[in-house]
CSV table of C-alpha atoms in Angstrom, one decimal:
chain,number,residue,atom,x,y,z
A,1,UNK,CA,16.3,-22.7,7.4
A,2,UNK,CA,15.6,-23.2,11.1
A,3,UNK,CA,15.4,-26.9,10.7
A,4,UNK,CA,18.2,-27.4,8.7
A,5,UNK,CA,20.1,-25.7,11.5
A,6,UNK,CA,18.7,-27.7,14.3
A,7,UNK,CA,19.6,-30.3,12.4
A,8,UNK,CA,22.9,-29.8,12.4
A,9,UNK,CA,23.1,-28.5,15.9
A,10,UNK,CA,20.7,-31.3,16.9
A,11,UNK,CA,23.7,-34.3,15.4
A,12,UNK,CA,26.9,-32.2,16.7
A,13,UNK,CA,25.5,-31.8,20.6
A,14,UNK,CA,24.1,-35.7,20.3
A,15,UNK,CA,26.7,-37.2,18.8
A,16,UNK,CA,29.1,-35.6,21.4
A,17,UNK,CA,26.8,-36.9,24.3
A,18,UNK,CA,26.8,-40.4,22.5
A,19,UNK,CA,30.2,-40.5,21.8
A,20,UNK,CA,31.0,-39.2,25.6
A,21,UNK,CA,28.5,-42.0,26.9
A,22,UNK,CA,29.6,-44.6,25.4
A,23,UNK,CA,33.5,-43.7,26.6
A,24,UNK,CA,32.9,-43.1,29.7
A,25,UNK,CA,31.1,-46.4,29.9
A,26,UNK,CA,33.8,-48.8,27.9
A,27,UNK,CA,36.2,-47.1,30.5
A,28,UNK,CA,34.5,-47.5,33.4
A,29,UNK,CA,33.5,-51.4,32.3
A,30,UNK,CA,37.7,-52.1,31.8
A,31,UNK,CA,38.0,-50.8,35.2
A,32,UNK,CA,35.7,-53.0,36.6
A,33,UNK,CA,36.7,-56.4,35.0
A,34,UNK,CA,40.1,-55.2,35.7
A,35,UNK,CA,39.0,-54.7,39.2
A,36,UNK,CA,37.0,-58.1,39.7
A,37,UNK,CA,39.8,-60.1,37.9
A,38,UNK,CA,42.6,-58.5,40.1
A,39,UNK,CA,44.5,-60.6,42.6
A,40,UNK,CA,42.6,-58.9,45.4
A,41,UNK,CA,39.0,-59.6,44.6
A,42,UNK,CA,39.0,-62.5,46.4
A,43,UNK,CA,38.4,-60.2,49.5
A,44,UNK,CA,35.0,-59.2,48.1
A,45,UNK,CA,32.8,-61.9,48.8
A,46,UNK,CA,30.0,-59.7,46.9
A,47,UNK,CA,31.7,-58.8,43.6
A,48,UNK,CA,29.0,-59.4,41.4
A,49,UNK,CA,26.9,-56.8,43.7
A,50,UNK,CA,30.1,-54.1,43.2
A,51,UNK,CA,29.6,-54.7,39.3
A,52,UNK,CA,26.0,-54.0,39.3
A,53,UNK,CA,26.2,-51.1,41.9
A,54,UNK,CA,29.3,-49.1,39.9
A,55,UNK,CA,27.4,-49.7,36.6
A,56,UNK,CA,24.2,-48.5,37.5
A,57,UNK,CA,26.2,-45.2,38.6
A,58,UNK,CA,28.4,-45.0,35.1
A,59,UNK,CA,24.7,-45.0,33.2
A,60,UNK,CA,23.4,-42.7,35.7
A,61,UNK,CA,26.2,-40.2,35.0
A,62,UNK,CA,25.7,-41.0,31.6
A,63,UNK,CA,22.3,-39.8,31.3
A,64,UNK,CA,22.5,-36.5,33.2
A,65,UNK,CA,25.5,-36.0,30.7
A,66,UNK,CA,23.6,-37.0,27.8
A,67,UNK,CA,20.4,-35.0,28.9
A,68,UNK,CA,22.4,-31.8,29.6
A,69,UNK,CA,24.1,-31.7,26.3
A,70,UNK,CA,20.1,-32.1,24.9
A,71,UNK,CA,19.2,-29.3,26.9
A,72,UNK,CA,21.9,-27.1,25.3
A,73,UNK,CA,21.0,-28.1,21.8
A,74,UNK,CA,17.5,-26.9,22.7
A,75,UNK,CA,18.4,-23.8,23.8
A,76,UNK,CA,20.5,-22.9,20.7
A,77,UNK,CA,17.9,-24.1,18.5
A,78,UNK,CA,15.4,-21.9,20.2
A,79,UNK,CA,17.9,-19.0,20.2
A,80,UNK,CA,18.8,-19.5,16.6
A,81,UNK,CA,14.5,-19.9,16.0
A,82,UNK,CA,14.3,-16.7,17.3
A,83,UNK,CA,17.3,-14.6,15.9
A,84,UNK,CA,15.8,-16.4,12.5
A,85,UNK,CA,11.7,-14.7,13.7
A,86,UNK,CA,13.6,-11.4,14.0
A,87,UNK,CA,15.7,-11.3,11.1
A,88,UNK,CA,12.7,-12.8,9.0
A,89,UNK,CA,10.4,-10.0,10.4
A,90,UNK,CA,12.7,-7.0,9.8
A,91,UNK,CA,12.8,-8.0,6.2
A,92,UNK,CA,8.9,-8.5,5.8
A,93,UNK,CA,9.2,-4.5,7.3
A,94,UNK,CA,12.2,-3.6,4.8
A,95,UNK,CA,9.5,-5.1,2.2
A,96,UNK,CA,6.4,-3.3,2.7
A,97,UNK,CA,8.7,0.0,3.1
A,98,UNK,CA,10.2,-0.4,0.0
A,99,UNK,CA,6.3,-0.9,-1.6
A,100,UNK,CA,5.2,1.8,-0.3
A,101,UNK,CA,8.2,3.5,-1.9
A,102,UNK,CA,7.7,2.0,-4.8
A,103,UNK,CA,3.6,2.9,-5.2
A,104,UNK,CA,4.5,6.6,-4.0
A,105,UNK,CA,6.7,6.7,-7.2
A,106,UNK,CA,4.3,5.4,-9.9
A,107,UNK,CA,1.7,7.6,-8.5
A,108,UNK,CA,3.4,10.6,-8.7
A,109,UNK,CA,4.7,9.5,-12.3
A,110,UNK,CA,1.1,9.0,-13.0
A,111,UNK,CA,-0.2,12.5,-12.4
A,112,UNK,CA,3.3,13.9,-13.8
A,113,UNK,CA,2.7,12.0,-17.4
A,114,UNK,CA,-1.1,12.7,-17.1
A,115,UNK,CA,-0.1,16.4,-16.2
A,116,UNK,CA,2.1,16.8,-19.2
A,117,UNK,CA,-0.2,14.8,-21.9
A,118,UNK,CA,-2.7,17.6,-21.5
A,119,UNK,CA,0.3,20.2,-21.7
A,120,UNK,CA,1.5,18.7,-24.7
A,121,UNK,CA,-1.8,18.4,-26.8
A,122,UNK,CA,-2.6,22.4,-25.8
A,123,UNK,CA,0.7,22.8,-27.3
A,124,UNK,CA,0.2,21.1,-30.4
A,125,UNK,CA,-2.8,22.8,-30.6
A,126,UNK,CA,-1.9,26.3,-30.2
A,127,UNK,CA,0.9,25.6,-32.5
A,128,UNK,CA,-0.9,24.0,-35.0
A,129,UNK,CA,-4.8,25.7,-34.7
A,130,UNK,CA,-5.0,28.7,-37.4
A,131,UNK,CA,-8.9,28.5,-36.5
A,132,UNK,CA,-8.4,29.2,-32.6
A,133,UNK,CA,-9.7,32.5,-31.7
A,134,UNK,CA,-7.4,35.1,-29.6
A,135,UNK,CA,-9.8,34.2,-26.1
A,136,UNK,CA,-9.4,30.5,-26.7
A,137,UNK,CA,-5.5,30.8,-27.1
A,138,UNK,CA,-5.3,33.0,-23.6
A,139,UNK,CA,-7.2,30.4,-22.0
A,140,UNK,CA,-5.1,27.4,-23.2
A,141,UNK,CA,-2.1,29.2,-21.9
A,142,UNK,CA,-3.1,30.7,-19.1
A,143,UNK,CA,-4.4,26.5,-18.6
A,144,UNK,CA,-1.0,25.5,-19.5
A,145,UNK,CA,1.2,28.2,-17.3
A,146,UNK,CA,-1.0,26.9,-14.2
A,147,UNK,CA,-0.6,23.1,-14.7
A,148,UNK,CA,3.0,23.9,-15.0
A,149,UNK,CA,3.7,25.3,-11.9
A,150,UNK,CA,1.3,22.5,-10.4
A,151,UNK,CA,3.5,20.2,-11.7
A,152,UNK,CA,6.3,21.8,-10.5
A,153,UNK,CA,5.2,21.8,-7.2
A,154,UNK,CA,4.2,17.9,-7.2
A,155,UNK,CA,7.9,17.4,-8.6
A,156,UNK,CA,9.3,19.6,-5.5
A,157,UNK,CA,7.3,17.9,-3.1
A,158,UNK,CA,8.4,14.5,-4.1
A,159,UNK,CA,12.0,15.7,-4.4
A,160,UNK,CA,11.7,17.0,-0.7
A,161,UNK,CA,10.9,13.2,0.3
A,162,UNK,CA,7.3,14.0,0.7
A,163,UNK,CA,5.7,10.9,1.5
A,164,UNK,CA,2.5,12.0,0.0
A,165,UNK,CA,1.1,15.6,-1.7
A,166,UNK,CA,0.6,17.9,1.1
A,167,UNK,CA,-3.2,18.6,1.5
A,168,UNK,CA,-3.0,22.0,3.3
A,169,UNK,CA,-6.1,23.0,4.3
A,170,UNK,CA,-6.9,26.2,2.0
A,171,UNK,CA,-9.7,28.0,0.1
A,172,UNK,CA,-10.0,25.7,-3.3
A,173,UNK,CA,-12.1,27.3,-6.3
A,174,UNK,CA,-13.2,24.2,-7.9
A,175,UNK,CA,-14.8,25.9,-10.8
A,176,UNK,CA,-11.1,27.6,-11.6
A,177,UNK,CA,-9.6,23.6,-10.9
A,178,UNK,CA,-12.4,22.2,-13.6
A,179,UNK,CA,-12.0,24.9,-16.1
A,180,UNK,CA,-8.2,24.4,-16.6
A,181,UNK,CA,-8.3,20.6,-16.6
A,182,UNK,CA,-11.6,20.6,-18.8
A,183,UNK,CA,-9.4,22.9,-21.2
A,184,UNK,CA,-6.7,20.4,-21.2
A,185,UNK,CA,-9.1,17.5,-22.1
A,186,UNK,CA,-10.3,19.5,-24.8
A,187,UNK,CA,-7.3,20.0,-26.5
A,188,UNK,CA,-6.7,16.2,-26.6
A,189,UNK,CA,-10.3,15.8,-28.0
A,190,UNK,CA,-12.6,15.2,-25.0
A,191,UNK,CA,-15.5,17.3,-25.0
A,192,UNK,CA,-16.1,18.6,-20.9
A,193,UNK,CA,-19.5,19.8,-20.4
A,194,UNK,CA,-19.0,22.4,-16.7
A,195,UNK,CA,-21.4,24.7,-15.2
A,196,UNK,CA,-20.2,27.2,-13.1
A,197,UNK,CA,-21.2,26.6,-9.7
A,198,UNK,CA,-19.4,29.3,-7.5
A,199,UNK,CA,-18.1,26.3,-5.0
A,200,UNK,CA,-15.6,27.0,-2.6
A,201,UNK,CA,-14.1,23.6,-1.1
A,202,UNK,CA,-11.4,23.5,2.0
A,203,UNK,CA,-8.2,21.9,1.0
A,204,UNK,CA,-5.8,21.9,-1.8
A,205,UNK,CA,-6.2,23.1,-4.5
A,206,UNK,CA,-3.4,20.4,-6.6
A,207,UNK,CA,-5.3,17.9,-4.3
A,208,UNK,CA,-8.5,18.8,-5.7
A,209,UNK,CA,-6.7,19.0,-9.5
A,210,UNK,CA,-5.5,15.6,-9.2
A,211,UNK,CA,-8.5,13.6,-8.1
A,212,UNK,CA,-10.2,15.7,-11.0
A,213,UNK,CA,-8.1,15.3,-13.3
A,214,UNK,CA,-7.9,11.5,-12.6
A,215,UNK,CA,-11.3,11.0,-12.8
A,216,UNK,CA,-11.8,12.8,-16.5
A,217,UNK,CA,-8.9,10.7,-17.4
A,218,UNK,CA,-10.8,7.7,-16.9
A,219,UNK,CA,-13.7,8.8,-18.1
A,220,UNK,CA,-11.7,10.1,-21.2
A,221,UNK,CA,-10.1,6.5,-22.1
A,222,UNK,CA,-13.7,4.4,-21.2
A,223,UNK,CA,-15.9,7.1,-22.3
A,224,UNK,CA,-17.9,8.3,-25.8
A,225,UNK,CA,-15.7,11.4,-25.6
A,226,UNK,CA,-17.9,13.3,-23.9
A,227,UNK,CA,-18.0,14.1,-19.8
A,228,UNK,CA,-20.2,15.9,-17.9
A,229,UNK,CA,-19.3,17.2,-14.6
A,230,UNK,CA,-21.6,18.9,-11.8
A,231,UNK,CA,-20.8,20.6,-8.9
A,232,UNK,CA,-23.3,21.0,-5.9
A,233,UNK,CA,-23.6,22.2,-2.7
A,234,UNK,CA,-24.7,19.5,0.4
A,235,UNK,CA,-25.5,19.1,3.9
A,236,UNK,CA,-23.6,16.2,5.4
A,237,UNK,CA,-24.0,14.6,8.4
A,238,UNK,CA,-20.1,16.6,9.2
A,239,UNK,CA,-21.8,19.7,7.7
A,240,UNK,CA,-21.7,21.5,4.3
A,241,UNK,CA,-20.1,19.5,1.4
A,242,UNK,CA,-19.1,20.4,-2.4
A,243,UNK,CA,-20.4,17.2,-4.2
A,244,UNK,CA,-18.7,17.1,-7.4
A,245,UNK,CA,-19.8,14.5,-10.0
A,246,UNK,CA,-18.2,13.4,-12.7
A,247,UNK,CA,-19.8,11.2,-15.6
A,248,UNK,CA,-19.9,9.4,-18.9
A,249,UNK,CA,-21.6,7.4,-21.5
A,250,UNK,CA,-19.1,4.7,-21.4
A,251,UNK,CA,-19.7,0.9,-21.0
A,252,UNK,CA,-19.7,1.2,-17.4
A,253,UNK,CA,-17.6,-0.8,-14.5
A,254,UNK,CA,-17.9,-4.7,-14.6
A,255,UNK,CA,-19.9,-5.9,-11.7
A,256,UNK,CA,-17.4,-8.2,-10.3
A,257,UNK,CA,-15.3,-4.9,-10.3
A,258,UNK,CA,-17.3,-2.8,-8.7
A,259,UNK,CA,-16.3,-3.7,-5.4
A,260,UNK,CA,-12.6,-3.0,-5.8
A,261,UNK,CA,-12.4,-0.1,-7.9
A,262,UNK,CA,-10.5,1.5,-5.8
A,263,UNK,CA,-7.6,-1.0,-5.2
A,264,UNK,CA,-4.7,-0.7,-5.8
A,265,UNK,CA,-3.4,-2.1,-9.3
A,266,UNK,CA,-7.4,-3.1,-10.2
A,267,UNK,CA,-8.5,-2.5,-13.6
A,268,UNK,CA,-10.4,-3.9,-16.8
A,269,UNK,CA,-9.5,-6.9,-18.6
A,270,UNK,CA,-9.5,-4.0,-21.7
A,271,UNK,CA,-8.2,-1.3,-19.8
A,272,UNK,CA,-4.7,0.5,-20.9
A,273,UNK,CA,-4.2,1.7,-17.6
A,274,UNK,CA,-1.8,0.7,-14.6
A,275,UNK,CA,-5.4,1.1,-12.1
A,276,UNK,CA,-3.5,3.4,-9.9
A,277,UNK,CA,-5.1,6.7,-10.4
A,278,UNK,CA,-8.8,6.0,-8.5
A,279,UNK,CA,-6.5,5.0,-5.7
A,280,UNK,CA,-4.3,7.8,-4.9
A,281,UNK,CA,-7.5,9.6,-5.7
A,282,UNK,CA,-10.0,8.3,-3.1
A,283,UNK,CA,-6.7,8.7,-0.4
A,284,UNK,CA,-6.6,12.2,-1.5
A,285,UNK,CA,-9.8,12.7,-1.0
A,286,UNK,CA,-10.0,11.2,2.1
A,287,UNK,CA,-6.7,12.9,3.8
A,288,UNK,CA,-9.2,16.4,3.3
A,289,UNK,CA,-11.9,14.8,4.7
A,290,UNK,CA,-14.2,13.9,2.1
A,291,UNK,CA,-14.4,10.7,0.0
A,292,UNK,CA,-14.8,9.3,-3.7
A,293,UNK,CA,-17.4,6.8,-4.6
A,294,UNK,CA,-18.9,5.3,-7.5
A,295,UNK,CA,-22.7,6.0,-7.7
A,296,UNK,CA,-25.1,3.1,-8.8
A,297,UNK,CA,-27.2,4.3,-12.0
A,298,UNK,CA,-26.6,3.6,-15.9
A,299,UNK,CA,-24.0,6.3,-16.6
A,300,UNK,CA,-20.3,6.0,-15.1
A,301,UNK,CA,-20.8,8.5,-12.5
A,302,UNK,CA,-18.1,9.0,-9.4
A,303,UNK,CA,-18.9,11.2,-6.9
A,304,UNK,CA,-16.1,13.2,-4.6
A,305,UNK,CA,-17.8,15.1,-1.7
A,306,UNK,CA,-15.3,17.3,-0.1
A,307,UNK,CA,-16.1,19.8,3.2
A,308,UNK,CA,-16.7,23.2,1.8
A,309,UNK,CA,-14.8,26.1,2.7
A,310,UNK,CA,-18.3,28.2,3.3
A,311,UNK,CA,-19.7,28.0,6.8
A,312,UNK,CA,-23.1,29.5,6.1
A,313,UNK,CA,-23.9,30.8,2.9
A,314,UNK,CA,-27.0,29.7,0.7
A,315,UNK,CA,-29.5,27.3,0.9
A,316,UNK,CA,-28.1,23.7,0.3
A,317,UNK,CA,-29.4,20.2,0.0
A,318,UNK,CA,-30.0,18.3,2.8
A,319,UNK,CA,-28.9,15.3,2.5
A,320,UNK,CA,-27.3,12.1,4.3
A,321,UNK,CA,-23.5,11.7,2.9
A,322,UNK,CA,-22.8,8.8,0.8
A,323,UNK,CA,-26.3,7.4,0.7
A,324,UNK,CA,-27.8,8.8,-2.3
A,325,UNK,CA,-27.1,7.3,-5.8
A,326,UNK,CA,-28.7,10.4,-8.3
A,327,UNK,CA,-27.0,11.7,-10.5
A,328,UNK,CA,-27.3,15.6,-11.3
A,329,UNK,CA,-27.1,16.2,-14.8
A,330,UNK,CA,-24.9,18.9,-16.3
């Protein structure tokens, strides 16, 4: 665009200059042989010298004219270059921003349809279960009544133009978080294998539901339809973690994969997914000061270490965050 405007910039100014030149010239040269073939020339015994002397200072004039009108077209080039620069980079901003926007939405529409398949098949089966013992069916909806009102809150948050869930730093029960998504797995036929554990982890608790919940989701669709998740206590190098692990038997992550995992859009070549979820998972982790990885071994095994909410309590593992790759069985 710049060029094309320089261009045209560029041909008006010169053209002018030329055209200016070259009249000022003719004119002053008709003068001149006026001049020298005027009755009185005969009184200039050096009119050859006058010629040469008044036409060196028409092309003289000629020039500084021609150079200054150059010199303006340069400085409106560089002044529409850089109005151009500016304009060019407020768009590339307007751009990302509207990204941004745009990957806040689908990952909160991913969480809200993940959030209301497992609603849904706890539904269907408490409609359509005769089998279903009276515990079972207070658990699936006391399970259902919670993710509810966590998905009401998710929904509020975004409608409040939230640019991200908030991540208030509270007292999470992450055996209560497990328990209610591992009942809403269930109903849609994933088997959750879940030891209590007694872990108390500092952040939020829909935080903590949604990274969770993310992770059994992808081990639900790559899985044998069973997952097995551990919690654990650790020493890390920023003090006590909650480790929690989440594994299955599936095929595994691709090795040219493995390294980008976690970006955003990535997935299989078979996968049904948009490869959103382990994203706005690890950033949730990470905005509460922990992280999501995935540990090397021969199950599908992500780890989320997350500070725990428990100063001193009992004796925990010792061990350097992030560097081990074992994988505690459920």
């Amino acid at each position: 665009m710049s060029t094309s405007i320089f261009k045209r910039v560029n041909s008006g100014w010169l053209g002018t200059a030329y055209a200016t030149t070259t009249a000022v010239f003719i004119g002053v040269q008709s003068f001149l042989i006026a001049v020298l073939q005027g009755p009185w020339v005969s009184f200039h015994s050096h009119g050859v010298l006058l010629w040469v002397f008044l036409t060196a200072i028409v092309v003289a004039t000629s020039l500084a004219a021609s150079a200054g009108l150059v010199h303006g077209a340069v400085l409106i080039y560089r002044r529409v270059c850089a109005a151009e620069a500016k304009a060019a980079d407020e768009i590339y901003h307007d751009l990302l921003s509207a990204r941004e926007t745009q990957r806040l939405h689908r990952a909160r529409m991913h969480e809200v349809t993940s959030t209301l398949a497992g609603v849904r098949s706890a539904s269907e089966l408490l409609c359509n279960s005769e089998t279903l013992d009276p515990e079972r069916r207070v658990a699936m909806l006391t399970m259902m009544g919670s993710e509810l009102r966590r998905l009401e809150r998710l929904v509020r948050a975004h409608r409040g133009g939230a640019d991200t869930m908030p991540v208030d730093n509270g007292v999470v029960d992450v055996d209560s978080v497990i328990h209610n998504l591992a009942l809403a797995h269930e109903a849609s036929g994933t088997t959750v294998v879940h030891m209590p554990s007694n872990a108390l982890a500092a952040g939020s608790s829909d935080a903590v539901a949604e990274i969770v919940n993310v992770l059994l989701d992808n081990a639900a669709k790559h899985g044998s339809g069973s997952v097995d998740v551990a919690v654990r206590h650790q020493r890390g190098e920023r003090g006590p973690m909650v480790v929690i692990q989440v594994s299955d038997d599936g095929p595994g992550v691709a090795p040219h994969l493995r390294e980008r995992i976690f970006e955003w859009g990535t997935r299989g070549p078979d996968s049904a997914g948009q490869g959103i979820g382990l994203n706005v998972a690890r950033k949730l982790a990470e905005r509460m000061g922990g992280s999501l990885r995935l540990a090397v071994g021969e199950r599908t095994t992500f780890v989320v270490t997350l500070p725990s909410a428990v100063i001193e309590g009992p004796e925990v593992e010792t061990e350097k965050e992030g560097t081990s790759d074992d994988v505690v069985a459920a």
